[in-house]
PDB file of C-alpha atoms in Angstrom:
ATOM      1  CA  MET A 243     -10.453 -20.464  30.711  1.00 44.00           C
ATOM      2  CA  TYR A 244     -11.285 -20.612  27.061  1.00 44.00           C
ATOM      3  CA  LYS A 245      -8.468 -20.922  24.294  1.00 47.00           C
ATOM      4  CA  ALA A 246      -8.939 -18.660  20.966  1.00 45.00           C
ATOM      5  CA  GLU A 247      -8.906 -20.607  18.178  1.00 44.00           C
ATOM      6  CA  ARG A 248      -7.967 -18.687  14.683  1.00 41.00           C
ATOM      7  CA  THR A 249     -10.382 -19.919  11.374  1.00 40.00           C
ATOM      8  CA  THR A 250      -9.150 -20.419   8.402  1.00 43.00           C
ATOM      9  CA  VAL A 251     -10.936 -17.440   6.947  1.00 42.00           C
ATOM     10  CA  ASP A 252      -8.631 -15.153   9.816  1.00 45.00           C
ATOM     11  CA  LYS A 253      -5.352 -16.859   8.217  1.00 51.00           C
ATOM     12  CA  LYS A 254      -6.585 -15.966   4.991  1.00 56.00           C
ATOM     13  CA  ARG A 255      -8.050 -12.147   5.621  1.00 60.00           C
ATOM     14  CA  PRO A 256      -6.331 -10.231   8.486  1.00 71.00           C
ATOM     15  CA  PRO A 257      -8.079  -6.910   9.074  1.00 82.00           C
ATOM     16  CA  PRO A 258      -7.397  -4.279   6.524  1.00 90.00           C
ATOM     17  CA  VAL A 259      -4.420  -1.838   6.816  1.00 92.00           C
ATOM     18  CA  LYS A 260      -4.425   1.586   5.937  1.00 94.00           C
ATOM     19  CA  VAL A 261      -1.826   2.063   3.487  1.00 95.00           C
ATOM     20  CA  LEU A 262      -0.525   4.827   0.937  1.00 94.00           C
ATOM     21  CA  SER A 263      -0.701   4.075  -2.824  1.00 94.00           C
ATOM     22  CA  GLY A 264       3.098   4.365  -2.895  1.00 93.00           C
ATOM     23  CA  GLN A 265       3.807   1.871  -0.845  1.00 92.00           C
ATOM     24  CA  LEU A 266       1.967  -0.629  -2.910  1.00 92.00           C
ATOM     25  CA  ARG A 267       3.870   0.541  -5.708  1.00 90.00           C
ATOM     26  CA  THR A 268       6.941   0.147  -4.075  1.00 88.00           C
ATOM     27  CA  ALA A 269       6.251  -3.385  -3.251  1.00 84.00           C
ATOM     28  CA  GLY A 270       5.077  -4.494  -6.394  1.00 73.00           C
ATOM     29  CA  ALA A 271       8.090  -2.997  -8.067  1.00 66.00           C
ATOM     30  CA  ARG A 272      10.319  -5.223  -5.705  1.00 70.00           C
ATOM     31  CA  GLY A 273       8.389  -8.308  -6.405  1.00 68.00           C
ATOM     32  CA  HIS A 274       6.942  -8.541  -3.279  1.00 61.00           C
ATOM     33  CA  MET A 275       3.381  -9.817  -4.355  1.00 66.00           C
ATOM     34  CA  ASP A 276       1.729 -12.791  -4.126  1.00 68.00           C
ATOM     35  CA  PRO A 277      -1.878 -13.077  -4.773  1.00 60.00           C
ATOM     36  CA  ALA A 278      -2.912 -15.771  -2.582  1.00 67.00           C
ATOM     37  CA  GLU A 279      -0.977 -13.988   0.376  1.00 78.00           C
ATOM     38  CA  GLY A 280      -0.955 -10.306  -0.668  1.00 83.00           C
ATOM     39  CA  VAL A 281       1.976  -7.640  -0.614  1.00 87.00           C
ATOM     40  CA  GLN A 282       4.871  -7.357   1.652  1.00 87.00           C
ATOM     41  CA  ILE A 283       4.949  -3.184   2.373  1.00 87.00           C
ATOM     42  CA  ARG A 284       7.910  -2.094   4.138  1.00 84.00           C
ATOM     43  CA  VAL A 285       6.844   0.064   7.288  1.00 83.00           C
ATOM     44  CA  GLY A 286      10.199   1.056   8.780  1.00 80.00           C
ATOM     45  CA  PRO A 287      14.347  -0.106   8.256  1.00 83.00           C
ATOM     46  CA  ASP A 288      14.289  -3.935   7.697  1.00 82.00           C
ATOM     47  CA  ARG A 289      10.257  -4.028   8.749  1.00 84.00           C
ATOM     48  CA  TYR A 290       7.584  -5.167   6.527  1.00 85.00           C
ATOM     49  CA  LEU A 291       3.942  -5.989   6.838  1.00 85.00           C
ATOM     50  CA  LEU A 292       2.236  -8.467   4.677  1.00 88.00           C
ATOM     51  CA  VAL A 293      -1.089  -7.166   3.686  1.00 89.00           C
ATOM     52  CA  SER A 294      -3.904  -8.354   1.490  1.00 89.00           C
ATOM     53  CA  LEU A 295      -7.184  -6.006   2.619  1.00 93.00           C
ATOM     54  CA  VAL A 296      -6.461  -2.491   2.612  1.00 95.00           C
ATOM     55  CA  TRP A 297      -7.889   1.089   3.669  1.00 96.00           C
ATOM     56  CA  MET A 298      -7.092   3.534   1.422  1.00 96.00           C
ATOM     57  CA  GLN A 299      -8.313   7.260   0.958  1.00 97.00           C
ATOM     58  CA  GLY A 300      -8.209   9.378  -1.739  1.00 96.00           C
ATOM     59  CA  THR A 301      -9.432  12.148  -4.031  1.00 96.00           C
ATOM     60  CA  VAL A 302     -11.742  10.938  -7.296  1.00 96.00           C
ATOM     61  CA  LEU A 303     -10.029  12.198 -10.348  1.00 97.00           C
ATOM     62  CA  GLU A 304     -12.017  10.000 -12.770  1.00 97.00           C
ATOM     63  CA  VAL A 305     -15.082   7.681 -12.677  1.00 95.00           C
ATOM     64  CA  GLN A 306     -15.880   5.012 -15.391  1.00 94.00           C
ATOM     65  CA  LEU A 307     -19.104   3.559 -14.387  1.00 90.00           C
ATOM     66  CA  ASP A 308     -19.276   1.613 -17.557  1.00 93.00           C
ATOM     67  CA  ARG A 309     -15.945  -0.544 -16.925  1.00 95.00           C
ATOM     68  CA  ASN A 310     -16.967  -0.632 -12.939  1.00 94.00           C
ATOM     69  CA  MET A 311     -13.644   1.471 -11.869  1.00 95.00           C
ATOM     70  CA  VAL A 312     -12.523   4.900 -10.567  1.00 96.00           C
ATOM     71  CA  LEU A 313      -9.060   6.304 -10.456  1.00 97.00           C
ATOM     72  CA  LEU A 314      -8.192   8.094  -7.221  1.00 97.00           C
ATOM     73  CA  MET A 315      -5.212   9.653  -6.047  1.00 97.00           C
ATOM     74  CA  ASP A 316      -3.596  10.364  -2.382  1.00 96.00           C
ATOM     75  CA  GLU A 317      -0.448  11.952  -1.615  1.00 93.00           C
ATOM     76  CA  THR A 318       1.716   9.430  -3.103  1.00 94.00           C
ATOM     77  CA  GLY A 319       0.333   8.688  -6.378  1.00 95.00           C
ATOM     78  CA  THR A 320      -2.562   7.272  -8.195  1.00 97.00           C
ATOM     79  CA  PHE A 321      -4.317   3.523  -7.670  1.00 97.00           C
ATOM     80  CA  THR A 322      -7.394   2.134  -9.430  1.00 97.00           C
ATOM     81  CA  VAL A 323     -10.537   1.250  -7.493  1.00 97.00           C
ATOM     82  CA  GLN A 324     -12.615  -1.878  -9.613  1.00 96.00           C
ATOM     83  CA  GLY A 325     -15.790  -3.001  -8.592  1.00 94.00           C
ATOM     84  CA  VAL A 326     -17.646   0.040  -7.505  1.00 93.00           C
ATOM     85  CA  ASN A 327     -20.897  -1.093  -9.149  1.00 91.00           C
ATOM     86  CA  SER A 328     -21.460  -3.523  -6.972  1.00 89.00           C
ATOM     87  CA  ILE A 329     -20.750  -1.702  -3.824  1.00 87.00           C
ATOM     88  CA  PRO A 330     -24.098  -0.651  -1.825  1.00 78.00           C
ATOM     89  CA  LYS A 331     -24.782   3.135  -1.044  1.00 70.00           C
ATOM     90  CA  GLY A 332     -20.945   3.732  -2.961  1.00 67.00           C
ATOM     91  CA  LYS A 333     -22.012   5.231  -6.556  1.00 68.00           C
ATOM     92  CA  PRO A 334     -23.190   8.526  -4.814  1.00 77.00           C
ATOM     93  CA  CYS A 335     -20.242   9.361  -3.687  1.00 84.00           C
ATOM     94  CA  LEU A 336     -17.971   8.523  -6.854  1.00 88.00           C
ATOM     95  CA  LEU A 337     -18.160  11.909  -8.076  1.00 91.00           C
ATOM     96  CA  GLN A 338     -14.496  13.547  -9.288  1.00 94.00           C
ATOM     97  CA  GLY A 339     -13.329  15.818  -6.854  1.00 95.00           C
ATOM     98  CA  LYS A 340     -14.769  14.121  -3.980  1.00 95.00           C
ATOM     99  CA  TYR A 341     -12.711  12.682  -0.774  1.00 95.00           C
ATOM    100  CA  VAL A 342     -13.471   9.132  -0.353  1.00 95.00           C
ATOM    101  CA  MET A 343     -12.094   6.039   1.715  1.00 95.00           C
ATOM    102  CA  VAL A 344     -12.019   2.583  -0.220  1.00 96.00           C
ATOM    103  CA  MET A 345     -11.788  -0.642   1.985  1.00 95.00           C
ATOM    104  CA  GLY A 346     -10.622  -3.633  -0.537  1.00 95.00           C
ATOM    105  CA  VAL A 347      -8.560  -6.508  -1.811  1.00 94.00           C
ATOM    106  CA  ILE A 348      -5.219  -6.036  -3.257  1.00 93.00           C
ATOM    107  CA  GLN A 349      -5.579  -6.980  -7.233  1.00 93.00           C
ATOM    108  CA  ALA A 350      -2.039  -5.407  -8.220  1.00 90.00           C
ATOM    109  CA  ALA A 351       0.488  -3.897  -6.699  1.00 88.00           C
ATOM    110  CA  ALA A 352       2.623  -2.182 -10.016  1.00 83.00           C
ATOM    111  CA  PRO A 353       2.884  -0.548 -11.979  1.00 88.00           C
ATOM    112  CA  GLU A 354      -0.289   1.010 -10.653  1.00 91.00           C
ATOM    113  CA  PRO A 355      -2.087  -0.098  -7.617  1.00 94.00           C
ATOM    114  CA  VAL A 356      -5.411  -2.078  -7.905  1.00 95.00           C
ATOM    115  CA  ILE A 357      -7.824  -2.542  -5.354  1.00 95.00           C
ATOM    116  CA  ARG A 358     -11.592  -4.491  -5.502  1.00 95.00           C
ATOM    117  CA  ALA A 359     -13.724  -2.519  -3.303  1.00 95.00           C
ATOM    118  CA  VAL A 360     -15.381  -4.023  -0.523  1.00 93.00           C
ATOM    119  CA  LYS A 361     -16.929  -0.506   0.842  1.00 93.00           C
ATOM    120  CA  VAL A 362     -16.583   2.895  -0.318  1.00 94.00           C
ATOM    121  CA  ALA A 363     -17.304   5.810   1.741  1.00 93.00           C
ATOM    122  CA  ASP A 364     -17.938   9.585   1.148  1.00 93.00           C
ATOM    123  CA  LEU A 365     -15.363  12.018   3.255  1.00 92.00           C
ATOM    124  CA  SER A 366     -15.684  15.115   1.504  1.00 90.00           C
ATOM    125  CA  GLU A 367     -17.519  16.792   4.058  1.00 90.00           C
ATOM    126  CA  GLN A 368     -14.444  17.182   6.613  1.00 89.00           C
ATOM    127  CA  ALA A 369     -12.011  16.523   3.861  1.00 84.00           C
ATOM    128  CA  ALA A 370      -9.290  19.037   4.579  1.00 87.00           C
ATOM    129  CA  LEU A 371      -9.037  17.111   7.935  1.00 87.00           C
ATOM    130  CA  HIS A 372      -9.252  13.751   6.599  1.00 86.00           C
ATOM    131  CA  ARG A 373      -6.424  14.949   4.113  1.00 85.00           C
ATOM    132  CA  ARG A 374      -4.298  16.141   7.027  1.00 88.00           C
ATOM    133  CA  MET A 375      -4.497  12.817   9.339  1.00 88.00           C
ATOM    134  CA  TRP A 376      -4.282  10.579   6.895  1.00 87.00           C
ATOM    135  CA  LYS A 377      -0.611   9.992   6.766  1.00 88.00           C
ATOM    136  CA  LEU A 378      -0.386  10.125  10.371  1.00 85.00           C
ATOM    137  CA  GLU A 379      -3.024   7.666  10.670  1.00 88.00           C
ATOM    138  CA  VAL A 380      -1.301   5.276   8.089  1.00 87.00           C
ATOM    139  CA  GLU A 381       1.963   5.351   9.988  1.00 85.00           C
ATOM    140  CA  ASP A 382       0.825   5.256  13.205  1.00 84.00           C
ATOM    141  CA  LEU A 383      -1.182   1.947  12.661  1.00 85.00           C
ATOM    142  CA  GLN A 384       1.623   0.252  10.813  1.00 83.00           C
ATOM    143  CA  ARG A 385       3.964   0.992  13.693  1.00 83.00           C
ATOM    144  CA  VAL A 386       1.675  -0.829  15.866  1.00 83.00           C
ATOM    145  CA  MET A 387       1.223  -3.667  13.516  1.00 79.00           C
ATOM    146  CA  ALA A 388       5.003  -4.310  12.597  1.00 69.00           C
TER     147      ALA A 388
END
C-alpha cells in the first residue's frame, strides 16, 4: 500500500471553501484572522473552520479597473475583490449587475472582506438559480468540512 504524503503546499493552501461575506466580516470582527493561517469562520455552535482560499459569489456593484478591483455583494453584504486585471478571461464578466463567482485568497476580513482573485467566472446566464442555491451550497459544504 502506498501512503499519501502531504506536501507543504497542501498544508499552506487547503482547497477553496464556499463562504458568505458576512461570515468573513464576523470572523474579522472577533479577531480570528491570521494572515499566515487564514480566518476562523463559525459554521455552527462551537464549530469553526479555518479558511484562507475561498469561493464566493455575488453581484458586481462597482468596477474600478484603474484600481484593479471590483465591489461585489452577496446576500450578507459587500466584499472587495482585488487583482482582477491579472485574471485571464475575467474582465469580460466584470460589468455592473453581472452575477459572478470569485475564487481567491483572503487579504482582510473586517471591516469589509477583501479577496485577491485567482479566478473569476460569469454566472449571469443562470443567475436566478445560482442566487437561490448559493446559501444552501455554502451551508452544505461547511457542514461536511467541519
